Short mmCIF file of C-alpha atoms in Angstrom, two decimals:
data_model
loop_
_atom_site.label_atom_id
_atom_site.label_comp_id
_atom_site.label_asym_id
_atom_site.label_seq_id
_atom_site.Cartn_x
_atom_site.Cartn_y
_atom_site.Cartn_z
CA LYS A 1 -0.11 -0.13 0.08
CA GLU A 2 3.06 2.23 0.30
CA ARG A 3 4.79 1.89 -2.59
CA GLN A 4 0.74 2.24 -4.30
CA ILE A 5 0.61 5.30 -2.50
CA ALA A 6 4.19 6.32 -3.52
CA ARG A 7 4.20 5.72 -6.90
CA LYS A 8 0.85 7.67 -7.33
CA PHE A 9 2.55 10.92 -5.24
CA ARG A 10 5.33 10.54 -8.34
CA LYS A 11 2.72 10.44 -10.64
CA THR A 12 1.52 13.71 -9.51
CA LYS A 13 4.84 15.60 -8.89
CA MET A 14 5.35 14.81 -12.95
CA SER A 15 2.06 15.89 -14.04
CA ASN A 16 2.46 19.32 -12.10
CA LEU A 17 6.08 19.94 -12.82
CA PHE A 18 4.18 19.30 -16.97
CA TYR A 19 1.92 22.33 -16.08
CA LEU A 20 4.52 24.53 -14.15
CA ILE A 21 6.93 24.28 -17.80
CA PHE A 22 3.78 25.11 -19.99
CA ARG A 23 2.54 27.89 -17.97
CA CYS A 24 5.93 29.58 -18.45
CA TYR A 25 5.74 28.32 -22.29
CA LEU A 26 2.70 29.91 -22.74
CA LEU A 27 3.19 33.63 -21.31
CA ALA A 28 6.68 33.27 -23.36
CA THR A 29 4.86 32.81 -26.38
CA CYS A 30 1.81 35.24 -26.20
CA ALA A 31 5.13 37.55 -25.12
CA SER A 32 6.99 36.57 -28.25
CA TYR A 33 3.48 37.08 -29.99
CA LEU A 34 3.34 41.05 -29.05
CA GLY A 35 6.56 41.61 -29.87
CA TYR A 36 9.04 41.03 -26.76
CA PRO A 37 11.68 38.28 -28.20
CA THR A 38 13.76 39.03 -24.86
CA ILE A 39 10.47 38.83 -22.28
CA SER A 40 9.89 35.58 -24.10
CA PHE A 41 13.53 34.45 -23.18
CA LEU A 42 13.53 35.35 -19.88
CA LEU A 43 10.42 33.47 -19.33
CA LEU A 44 11.67 29.98 -20.58
CA ALA A 45 14.70 30.88 -18.79
CA TYR A 46 12.68 30.71 -15.54
CA GLY A 47 10.75 27.56 -16.61
CA VAL A 48 14.28 25.94 -16.96
CA PHE A 49 15.52 27.27 -13.69
CA LEU A 50 12.21 26.31 -11.66
CA LEU A 51 12.19 23.08 -13.28
CA ILE A 52 16.07 22.42 -11.88
CA ILE A 53 15.15 23.64 -8.43
CA CYS A 54 12.58 21.43 -8.00
CA SER A 55 14.94 18.36 -9.04
CA VAL A 56 17.50 19.38 -6.94
CA LYS A 57 15.76 20.27 -3.95
CA GLY A 58 12.72 17.80 -4.53
CA TRP A 59 9.87 20.49 -4.75
CA GLN A 60 6.86 19.61 -5.89
CA PRO A 61 4.63 22.43 -7.60
CA VAL A 62 1.05 22.47 -5.59
CA ASP A 63 -1.30 21.22 -7.60
CA ALA A 64 -4.01 22.92 -9.42
CA MET A 65 -7.16 22.19 -6.93
CA SER A 66 -4.84 22.11 -3.90
CA LEU A 67 -3.64 25.99 -5.18
CA PHE A 68 -7.26 26.80 -5.10
CA PHE A 69 -7.83 26.37 -1.56
CA LEU A 70 -4.41 28.50 -0.71
CA CYS A 71 -6.42 31.41 -0.69
CA ASP A 72 -5.18 32.74 2.44
CA ASP A 73 -8.17 34.71 3.17
CA PRO A 74 -9.18 34.98 7.13
CA LYS A 75 -12.73 34.44 6.30
CA ASN A 76 -12.36 31.80 4.38
CA ASN A 77 -9.66 29.13 6.35
CA MET A 78 -10.69 25.88 3.78
CA ASN A 79 -10.43 23.54 6.95
CA ILE A 80 -11.51 20.19 6.96
CA VAL A 81 -12.58 18.71 10.46
CA ALA A 82 -13.54 15.34 11.32
CA ALA A 83 -14.17 13.98 14.74
CA PHE A 84 -14.37 10.47 16.27
CA VAL A 85 -16.11 9.93 19.65
CA THR A 86 -14.65 6.83 21.44
CA ASP A 87 -13.87 4.61 24.66
CA LYS A 88 -11.32 6.61 26.89
CA ILE A 89 -7.81 6.52 25.30
CA ALA A 90 -4.57 7.40 26.47
CA PHE A 91 -2.71 9.84 25.09
CA GLU A 92 0.53 8.17 24.90
CA LYS A 93 -0.92 4.88 22.95
CA PHE A 94 -2.96 7.55 21.13
CA LYS A 95 0.43 9.44 19.61
CA TRP A 96 1.96 6.17 19.12
CA THR A 97 -0.78 4.42 16.86
CA ILE A 98 -0.73 7.93 14.83
CA SER A 99 2.66 7.82 14.38
CA LYS A 100 3.37 4.24 13.21
CA ARG A 101 -0.08 4.80 10.49
CA ILE A 102 0.92 7.67 8.82
CA ARG A 103 1.18 6.49 5.27
CA ASP A 104 1.15 9.22 2.96
CA PRO A 105 3.78 11.52 1.78
CA LYS A 106 1.98 14.55 1.82
CA LEU A 107 1.44 14.95 5.02
CA GLU A 108 5.22 15.28 5.40
CA ASN A 109 5.02 18.47 3.02
CA LEU A 110 5.45 22.03 3.87
CA HIS A 111 3.78 24.18 1.88
CA LYS A 112 6.39 27.06 0.55
CA ARG A 113 5.74 30.45 -1.54
CA ARG A 114 9.01 30.89 -3.77
CA ASP A 115 7.91 32.28 -6.77
CA VAL A 116 5.40 35.44 -6.20
CA PHE A 117 5.42 36.46 -10.27
CA LEU A 118 3.78 33.98 -11.33
CA GLY A 119 2.58 32.61 -8.46
CA HIS A 120 3.74 29.48 -8.35
CA ASP A 121 3.48 27.28 -5.01
CA PHE A 122 5.65 24.48 -3.84
CA TRP A 123 5.52 21.34 -1.58
CA LYS A 124 8.57 20.68 0.41
CA LYS A 125 9.47 17.68 2.30
CA VAL A 126 10.02 17.53 5.93
CA LYS A 127 10.90 15.39 8.38
CA PHE A 128 7.72 14.00 10.32
CA ASP A 129 7.28 15.51 14.06
CA VAL A 130 4.77 13.52 15.54
CA ASN A 131 4.85 16.22 18.59
CA ARG A 132 3.87 18.90 16.26
CA HIS A 133 0.72 16.98 14.69
CA VAL A 134 -0.89 14.83 17.37
CA LEU A 135 -1.57 17.32 20.30
CA LEU A 136 -3.37 17.01 23.28
CA LYS A 137 -6.66 18.86 24.82
CA GLU A 138 -7.03 18.18 28.79
CA ASN A 139 -10.32 20.81 28.73
CA GLN A 140 -13.49 18.87 29.82
CA LEU A 141 -16.28 19.01 26.84
CA LYS A 142 -19.97 18.37 28.71
CA ASP A 143 -21.54 17.23 25.58
CA GLN A 144 -21.25 16.97 21.83
CA GLN A 145 -22.58 20.57 21.62
CA GLY A 146 -19.19 21.24 23.43
CA LEU A 147 -17.68 19.18 20.97
CA SER A 148 -19.15 21.27 17.92
CA GLU A 149 -17.97 24.04 19.09
CA GLU A 150 -14.20 22.59 19.57
CA MET A 151 -14.44 21.73 15.93
CA SER A 152 -15.83 25.63 14.94
CA ASP A 153 -12.55 26.68 16.21
CA HIS A 154 -10.31 24.26 14.38
CA MET A 155 -11.95 25.08 11.10
CA GLN A 156 -11.02 29.07 11.92
CA ARG A 157 -7.45 28.03 12.80
CA THR A 158 -5.16 29.60 10.27
CA TRP A 159 -1.82 28.30 9.39
CA ASP A 160 1.51 29.38 8.89
CA ASP A 161 4.10 27.94 6.76
CA SER A 162 6.33 26.40 9.50
CA THR A 163 4.68 23.07 9.70
CA PRO A 164 2.39 20.94 7.29
CA ARG A 165 -1.35 21.97 7.27
CA TRP A 166 -2.56 19.69 9.51
CA ASN A 167 -3.03 18.20 13.26
CA VAL A 168 -5.55 15.78 14.84
CA THR A 169 -6.26 16.54 18.68
CA LEU A 170 -6.72 14.29 21.50
CA TYR A 171 -9.89 15.63 23.85
CA PRO A 172 -9.44 12.78 26.78
CA HIS A 173 -12.44 13.94 28.80
CA LEU A 174 -15.98 14.06 26.83
CA GLY A 175 -18.98 13.30 29.00
CA GLN A 176 -18.11 11.23 31.49
CA ASP A 177 -16.82 7.85 30.25
CA LYS A 178 -15.77 9.39 26.51
CA SER A 179 -12.72 10.59 24.54
CA ALA A 180 -12.53 12.80 21.17
CA VAL A 181 -10.29 12.69 18.51
CA VAL A 182 -10.57 15.84 16.16
CA PHE A 183 -8.79 15.86 12.61
CA ASN A 184 -7.84 19.03 11.21
CA PHE A 185 -6.57 19.53 7.40
CA HIS A 186 -6.13 21.61 5.17
CA HIS A 187 -7.98 21.42 2.05
CA SER A 188 -5.37 22.02 -0.34
CA LEU A 189 -3.70 18.62 1.36
CA ALA A 190 -6.58 16.65 0.64
CA ASP A 191 -10.68 16.63 0.31
CA GLY A 192 -13.12 14.97 2.30
CA VAL A 193 -12.93 11.63 1.01
CA SER A 194 -9.52 11.35 1.57
CA LEU A 195 -9.82 12.69 5.27
CA ALA A 196 -11.99 10.19 5.92
CA THR A 197 -10.30 7.24 4.52
CA PHE A 198 -6.68 8.94 6.29
CA ALA A 199 -9.30 8.38 9.27
CA LEU A 200 -10.58 5.13 8.66
CA HIS A 201 -6.53 3.43 8.45
CA LEU A 202 -5.83 5.39 11.37
CA SER A 203 -8.22 2.64 13.12
CA ASP A 204 -7.43 -0.50 13.88
CA CYS A 205 -9.30 -2.22 10.67
CA ASP A 206 -8.76 -1.81 7.07
CA GLU A 207 -12.32 -2.20 5.56
CA CYS A 208 -12.55 -0.28 2.29
CA ILE A 209 -15.14 2.71 1.48
CA THR A 210 -17.00 2.76 -1.65
CA PHE A 211 -18.26 5.34 -4.31
CA PRO A 212 -21.14 6.07 -6.18
CA LYS A 213 -20.32 4.98 -9.52
CA MET A 214 -19.34 7.95 -12.57
CA PRO A 215 -19.34 7.76 -16.05
CA LYS A 216 -16.08 6.45 -17.56
CA LEU A 217 -14.65 9.15 -19.56
CA GLY A 218 -12.42 6.49 -21.76
CA PHE A 219 -9.83 7.86 -24.27
CA ILE A 220 -12.12 9.39 -27.63
CA LYS A 221 -13.77 10.98 -24.48
CA SER A 222 -10.89 12.58 -22.58
CA LEU A 223 -9.35 13.43 -26.09
CA LEU A 224 -12.81 15.56 -27.09
CA LEU A 225 -13.04 17.22 -23.84
CA TYR A 226 -8.80 17.93 -23.86
CA LEU A 227 -9.73 19.05 -27.94
CA THR A 228 -13.01 21.53 -26.71
CA LEU A 229 -11.31 23.15 -23.67
CA PRO A 230 -10.28 25.59 -25.72
CA LEU A 231 -14.52 26.77 -26.45
CA THR A 232 -15.90 25.87 -23.49
CA PHE A 233 -12.87 27.94 -20.83
CA PRO A 234 -14.28 30.97 -22.22
CA TYR A 235 -17.93 29.83 -21.98
CA TYR A 236 -17.53 28.94 -18.13
CA MET A 237 -15.27 31.76 -17.69
CA ILE A 238 -18.48 34.53 -18.77
CA ILE A 239 -21.38 32.84 -17.78
CA GLY A 240 -19.38 32.32 -13.83
CA LEU A 241 -18.21 36.06 -14.07
CA PHE A 242 -21.46 37.91 -14.99
CA GLN A 243 -24.35 35.11 -13.20
CA LYS A 244 -25.47 37.05 -10.38
CA PRO A 245 -24.93 35.50 -6.63
CA ASP A 246 -27.45 33.93 -4.64
CA THR A 247 -28.77 37.05 -2.10
CA GLY A 248 -31.64 34.94 -1.10
CA VAL A 249 -33.14 35.45 2.29
CA LEU A 250 -30.92 33.22 4.32
CA HIS A 251 -27.93 36.06 3.87
CA GLN A 252 -29.13 38.23 6.46
CA GLY A 253 -25.80 39.90 7.09
CA ASN A 254 -21.89 40.84 6.33
CA LEU A 255 -19.84 38.21 5.92
CA THR A 256 -17.60 37.86 9.36
CA GLY A 257 -15.98 34.53 8.78
CA LYS A 258 -16.88 33.65 12.30
CA LYS A 259 -18.57 29.89 11.29
CA LYS A 260 -21.10 27.99 13.90
CA ALA A 261 -20.92 24.42 13.55
CA HIS A 262 -24.07 22.32 14.87
CA LEU A 263 -23.96 18.25 14.85
CA LEU A 264 -27.56 17.17 14.72
CA PRO A 265 -29.08 13.86 15.95
CA ALA A 266 -27.17 10.47 14.56
CA ILE A 267 -30.34 8.95 11.60
CA SER A 268 -30.38 5.65 11.03
CA VAL A 269 -29.02 4.79 7.41
CA ASP A 270 -31.84 1.73 7.32
CA GLU A 271 -34.73 3.75 8.25
CA VAL A 272 -33.73 6.88 5.91
CA LYS A 273 -33.31 4.01 3.54
CA GLN A 274 -36.41 2.46 3.57
CA LEU A 275 -38.28 5.86 3.42
CA ALA A 276 -36.65 6.72 0.25
CA ARG A 277 -37.73 3.49 -1.29
CA LYS A 278 -41.35 4.57 -0.43
CA LYS A 279 -40.25 7.28 -2.40
CA ASN A 280 -38.43 5.46 -5.44
CA GLU A 281 -35.13 7.52 -4.83
CA THR A 282 -31.95 7.33 -3.54
CA ILE A 283 -30.57 8.33 -0.48
CA ASN A 284 -28.89 10.76 -1.73
CA ASN A 285 -31.84 12.54 -3.85
CA TYR A 286 -34.23 11.69 -0.48
CA LEU A 287 -31.74 13.91 1.88
CA LEU A 288 -31.53 16.77 -0.67
CA GLY A 289 -34.94 16.67 -1.53
CA ASN A 290 -36.15 17.45 2.21
CA PHE A 291 -33.37 20.17 2.38
CA LEU A 292 -35.14 21.74 -0.26
CA LEU A 293 -38.35 21.70 1.43
CA SER A 294 -36.88 22.49 4.58
CA MET A 295 -35.26 25.60 2.99
CA ARG A 296 -38.78 26.90 1.73
CA GLN A 297 -40.39 26.11 5.44
CA TYR A 298 -37.67 28.03 7.12
CA THR A 299 -38.20 30.73 5.27
CA VAL A 300 -41.79 30.90 4.90
CA THR A 301 -41.93 30.83 8.70
CA LYS A 302 -39.29 33.25 9.54
CA PHE A 303 -40.03 36.04 6.94
CA GLY A 304 -43.23 34.77 5.20
CA GLU A 305 -44.15 33.10 1.53
CA GLN A 306 -43.24 36.59 -0.33
CA LYS A 307 -40.01 36.43 0.52
CA ILE A 308 -38.81 32.69 -0.71
CA PRO A 309 -36.72 33.37 -3.85
CA ASN A 310 -37.29 32.04 -6.84
CA ASN A 311 -34.08 29.45 -7.43
CA VAL A 312 -31.38 29.02 -4.69
CA LYS A 313 -28.30 27.35 -6.23
CA ILE A 314 -26.45 24.54 -4.20
CA ALA A 315 -23.00 23.08 -4.51
CA ILE A 316 -22.77 19.56 -4.63
CA PRO A 317 -19.35 17.99 -4.56
CA PHE A 318 -18.77 14.23 -6.97
CA SER A 319 -15.66 12.55 -6.37
CA LEU A 320 -13.82 11.46 -9.30
CA ARG A 321 -12.00 8.17 -7.81
CA SER A 322 -12.38 4.85 -9.39
CA VAL A 323 -13.94 2.16 -7.25
CA PRO A 324 -11.53 0.89 -5.19
CA GLU A 325 -10.68 -2.35 -4.33
CA ASN A 326 -11.39 -3.88 -0.66
CA GLY A 327 -8.17 -2.55 1.55
CA THR A 328 -7.11 0.25 -0.57
CA LEU A 329 -5.12 3.00 1.09
CA LEU A 330 -6.19 6.13 -0.71
CA ALA A 331 -3.87 8.81 -1.48
CA MET A 332 -4.22 12.68 -0.11
CA GLU A 333 -5.53 14.77 -3.00
CA ASN A 334 -8.45 16.15 -4.15
CA GLN A 335 -9.35 14.31 -6.79
CA PHE A 336 -13.05 15.87 -6.72
CA SER A 337 -15.46 18.07 -8.94
CA ALA A 338 -18.48 20.08 -8.55
CA ILE A 339 -21.58 21.12 -10.00
CA PHE A 340 -23.67 24.00 -8.90
CA VAL A 341 -27.42 23.24 -9.82
CA ASP A 342 -30.39 25.95 -9.54
CA PHE A 343 -33.34 24.48 -7.79
CA ASN A 344 -37.04 26.07 -7.83
CA ILE A 345 -38.57 26.45 -4.06
CA LYS A 346 -41.21 29.03 -5.20
CA ASP A 347 -44.02 26.88 -5.70
CA GLY A 348 -45.29 25.20 -2.26
CA SER A 349 -47.18 22.36 -4.25
CA LYS A 350 -44.01 20.48 -5.75
CA ASP A 351 -42.47 17.66 -4.73
CA TYR A 352 -39.20 18.50 -4.07
CA ILE A 353 -37.30 15.22 -3.78
CA LYS A 354 -38.66 14.50 -7.69
CA HIS A 355 -37.22 17.66 -8.38
CA ALA A 356 -34.30 16.98 -6.35
CA ALA A 357 -33.99 13.66 -8.12
CA GLU A 358 -34.13 15.04 -11.72
CA GLN A 359 -31.66 17.53 -11.49
CA ILE A 360 -29.03 15.37 -9.81
CA ASN A 361 -29.50 12.49 -12.34
CA SER A 362 -29.76 15.14 -15.52
CA TRP A 363 -26.11 15.60 -13.69
CA LYS A 364 -25.15 12.08 -13.20
CA THR A 365 -25.15 11.39 -17.02
CA SER A 366 -23.59 14.30 -17.95
CA PHE A 367 -20.08 14.86 -18.54
CA ALA A 368 -20.46 18.58 -16.91
CA PRO A 369 -18.38 17.49 -13.46
CA TYR A 370 -15.41 16.52 -15.85
CA VAL A 371 -15.89 19.89 -17.60
CA ASN A 372 -15.67 21.91 -14.80
CA VAL A 373 -12.99 20.35 -12.80
CA MET A 374 -10.54 20.88 -16.45
CA VAL A 375 -11.86 24.01 -16.72
CA VAL A 376 -10.90 25.16 -13.14
CA ARG A 377 -7.23 22.77 -13.56
CA PHE A 378 -6.68 24.79 -16.67
CA MET A 379 -7.30 28.37 -15.42
CA VAL A 380 -5.22 27.85 -11.74
CA SER A 381 -2.36 25.98 -13.53
CA VAL A 382 -2.18 28.28 -16.49
CA LEU A 383 -2.84 31.85 -15.52
CA PRO A 384 -1.01 33.77 -12.82
CA LYS A 385 -2.20 33.75 -9.50
CA PHE A 386 -3.39 36.98 -9.04
CA ILE A 387 -5.63 36.84 -12.05
CA SER A 388 -7.27 32.92 -11.41
CA GLN A 389 -7.18 33.09 -7.82
CA PRO A 390 -10.20 36.12 -7.76
CA ILE A 391 -11.79 34.59 -10.85
CA VAL A 392 -12.32 31.02 -9.53
CA THR A 393 -13.41 32.42 -6.05
CA ASP A 394 -15.74 35.13 -7.61
CA ILE A 395 -17.31 31.71 -9.22
CA VAL A 396 -17.35 29.37 -6.37
CA ARG A 397 -19.04 32.03 -3.97
CA LYS A 398 -22.07 32.64 -6.07
CA CYS A 399 -23.98 29.62 -4.19
CA THR A 400 -26.44 29.73 -0.99
CA LEU A 401 -25.66 26.38 0.05
CA ASN A 402 -23.00 23.55 0.45
CA PHE A 403 -23.92 19.29 0.29
CA SER A 404 -21.52 17.02 0.74
CA ASN A 405 -22.44 13.46 1.58
CA VAL A 406 -19.42 11.26 1.76
CA PRO A 407 -19.52 7.08 2.32
CA GLY A 408 -17.88 5.81 5.30
CA PRO A 409 -17.39 2.06 6.94
CA CYS A 410 -20.68 0.29 7.63
CA GLY A 411 -18.88 -1.69 10.55
CA GLN A 412 -17.89 -0.91 14.06
CA LEU A 413 -14.35 0.33 14.34
CA ARG A 414 -11.99 0.48 17.21
CA LEU A 415 -8.67 3.41 17.30
CA SER A 416 -5.76 2.57 19.57
CA GLY A 417 -8.18 -0.64 20.68
CA GLN A 418 -11.16 1.70 21.96
CA LYS A 419 -14.60 1.29 20.36
CA ILE A 420 -15.58 4.40 18.18
CA HIS A 421 -18.98 5.41 18.92
CA ASP A 422 -19.48 8.29 16.25
CA CYS A 423 -18.06 9.97 13.51
CA CYS A 424 -18.62 13.16 11.74
CA PHE A 425 -17.12 16.25 9.54
CA PHE A 426 -17.56 19.39 8.72
CA ALA A 427 -16.31 20.48 5.32
CA PRO A 428 -15.69 24.57 4.70
CA VAL A 429 -17.62 27.14 3.15
CA GLN A 430 -16.58 29.82 1.74
CA GLY A 431 -17.39 33.07 0.41
CA TRP A 432 -20.91 34.15 0.96
CA THR A 433 -21.97 30.84 0.76
CA ALA A 434 -24.67 31.00 3.77
CA LEU A 435 -25.32 27.25 4.77
CA GLY A 436 -22.93 23.62 4.67
CA TYR A 437 -24.36 20.23 5.24
CA SER A 438 -22.02 17.11 5.47
CA ALA A 439 -23.62 14.34 6.01
CA LEU A 440 -21.19 10.74 6.55
CA SER A 441 -22.31 7.42 7.01
CA PHE A 442 -20.56 5.63 9.97
CA ASN A 443 -21.63 1.66 11.54
CA ARG A 444 -25.15 2.37 9.85
CA LYS A 445 -25.67 5.85 10.94
CA PHE A 446 -26.19 9.11 9.46
CA TYR A 447 -23.95 11.73 10.60
CA LEU A 448 -25.27 15.20 10.10
CA GLY A 449 -22.71 18.66 10.24
CA CYS A 450 -24.25 22.15 9.67
CA ILE A 451 -21.96 25.13 9.59
CA ALA A 452 -22.96 28.48 8.66
CA ASP A 453 -21.51 31.75 9.02
CA GLU A 454 -22.86 33.64 12.01
CA CYS A 455 -24.21 36.66 10.20
CA LEU A 456 -25.15 34.77 6.99
CA MET A 457 -27.84 32.55 8.93
CA THR A 458 -28.76 33.69 12.44
CA GLU A 459 -30.31 30.89 13.39
CA PRO A 460 -29.13 27.64 11.96
CA ASP A 461 -30.95 25.79 14.56
CA LYS A 462 -34.31 26.27 13.61
CA PHE A 463 -33.53 25.03 9.98
CA ASN A 464 -31.81 21.88 11.30
CA ASP A 465 -34.98 20.80 13.52
CA ILE A 466 -37.26 21.11 10.02
CA PHE A 467 -34.77 19.45 8.48
CA ILE A 468 -34.43 16.43 10.75
CA ARG A 469 -38.33 16.62 11.23
CA ASN A 470 -38.97 16.23 7.35
CA VAL A 471 -36.30 13.50 6.73
CA LYS A 472 -37.73 11.49 9.23
CA GLY A 473 -41.32 11.97 7.63
#
């Protein structure tokens, strides 16, 4: 497994080096076309210089998807946070477990900025120091709400460039007889699926996580997508930049960057599956449909019927990984795309579960998720960071909600020999995204986490109550 991860890491490094050289070559070509041969030559020489530096010092250029999350905006810290609730764990045994099971070389990489001119960022390998990444907090947490408040603090953590951007914190005192383990990863290191599998492989188990099947591209379709990218790129740029942001009733104030996290009561997977079957829908469509219905009901209750917006835009991430074999350890990476779907919640008589299914199923059979991620990768990889970052950020922030559903293990897990009772995670919400919902299935239960900027949605608890009531029928 470690050799498999190392091969994947080397392959990614070569791909990122190619994009680095290609960016310099493209800019040099533009300079030559505009009649500046000296600048063109300097850009080419600069690209060769960066290639030599990376080869000699072992640096790896940051890939496009990870580079997107290195925005360094204090209101958008882009941390993914997960937690285990376990039986009591001794810290020394816990630290030993973590240090022995860290397998991914990316977790030993430090973020470095060395190229201000073109906006290149690099990963630099450093020696792993377990004492800097495995932490102990002795403060007493009364209940899961206290844990969610700690997770809120972790989500707002800012990172410097002196250490890799992740840590694992043990809270030995949760309630009377429990402990809590909080994982905090910056999104530039990995996505939610990577974090889920990382946490899984730290446990005393080697169970496989499965993913929904995505359409396979194949060589011909991949080639067509690359050939049509020069046409789709300006189209997506124009659509994204000139599209108005959602400013529905969920937005109640100015963005502060201070997030409030809430853990919802666990829901039985079998119960939700049975309710979804009655509607002849998948669990994901059932949850999303009730999400839309709850938004409408919340709006009516708080502001009245006339304040309901015609459409709300929801960002829904899709994993682009192949279904892994049993026991496969996934590499830490951002291997996902997102679709931005407009849903109409104006009509009170609509079947919102069916409405959600129609929208999502049409996207599942298309190649739009692949096109989206290719456009973002091309933009961030080729354009200088001071140009690409504001463009992509502006496109992403034009949605009201972020809905993430990460599959987890079905069986019981243990960590350092202790039983894991609960498992949950929060995916970050960026910019003016008013609300984020993260669902994780574990041990035949759904664990839902809600996160909101405190001034964008003033009463997320009311929304959560309505949502749980609708899901349970």
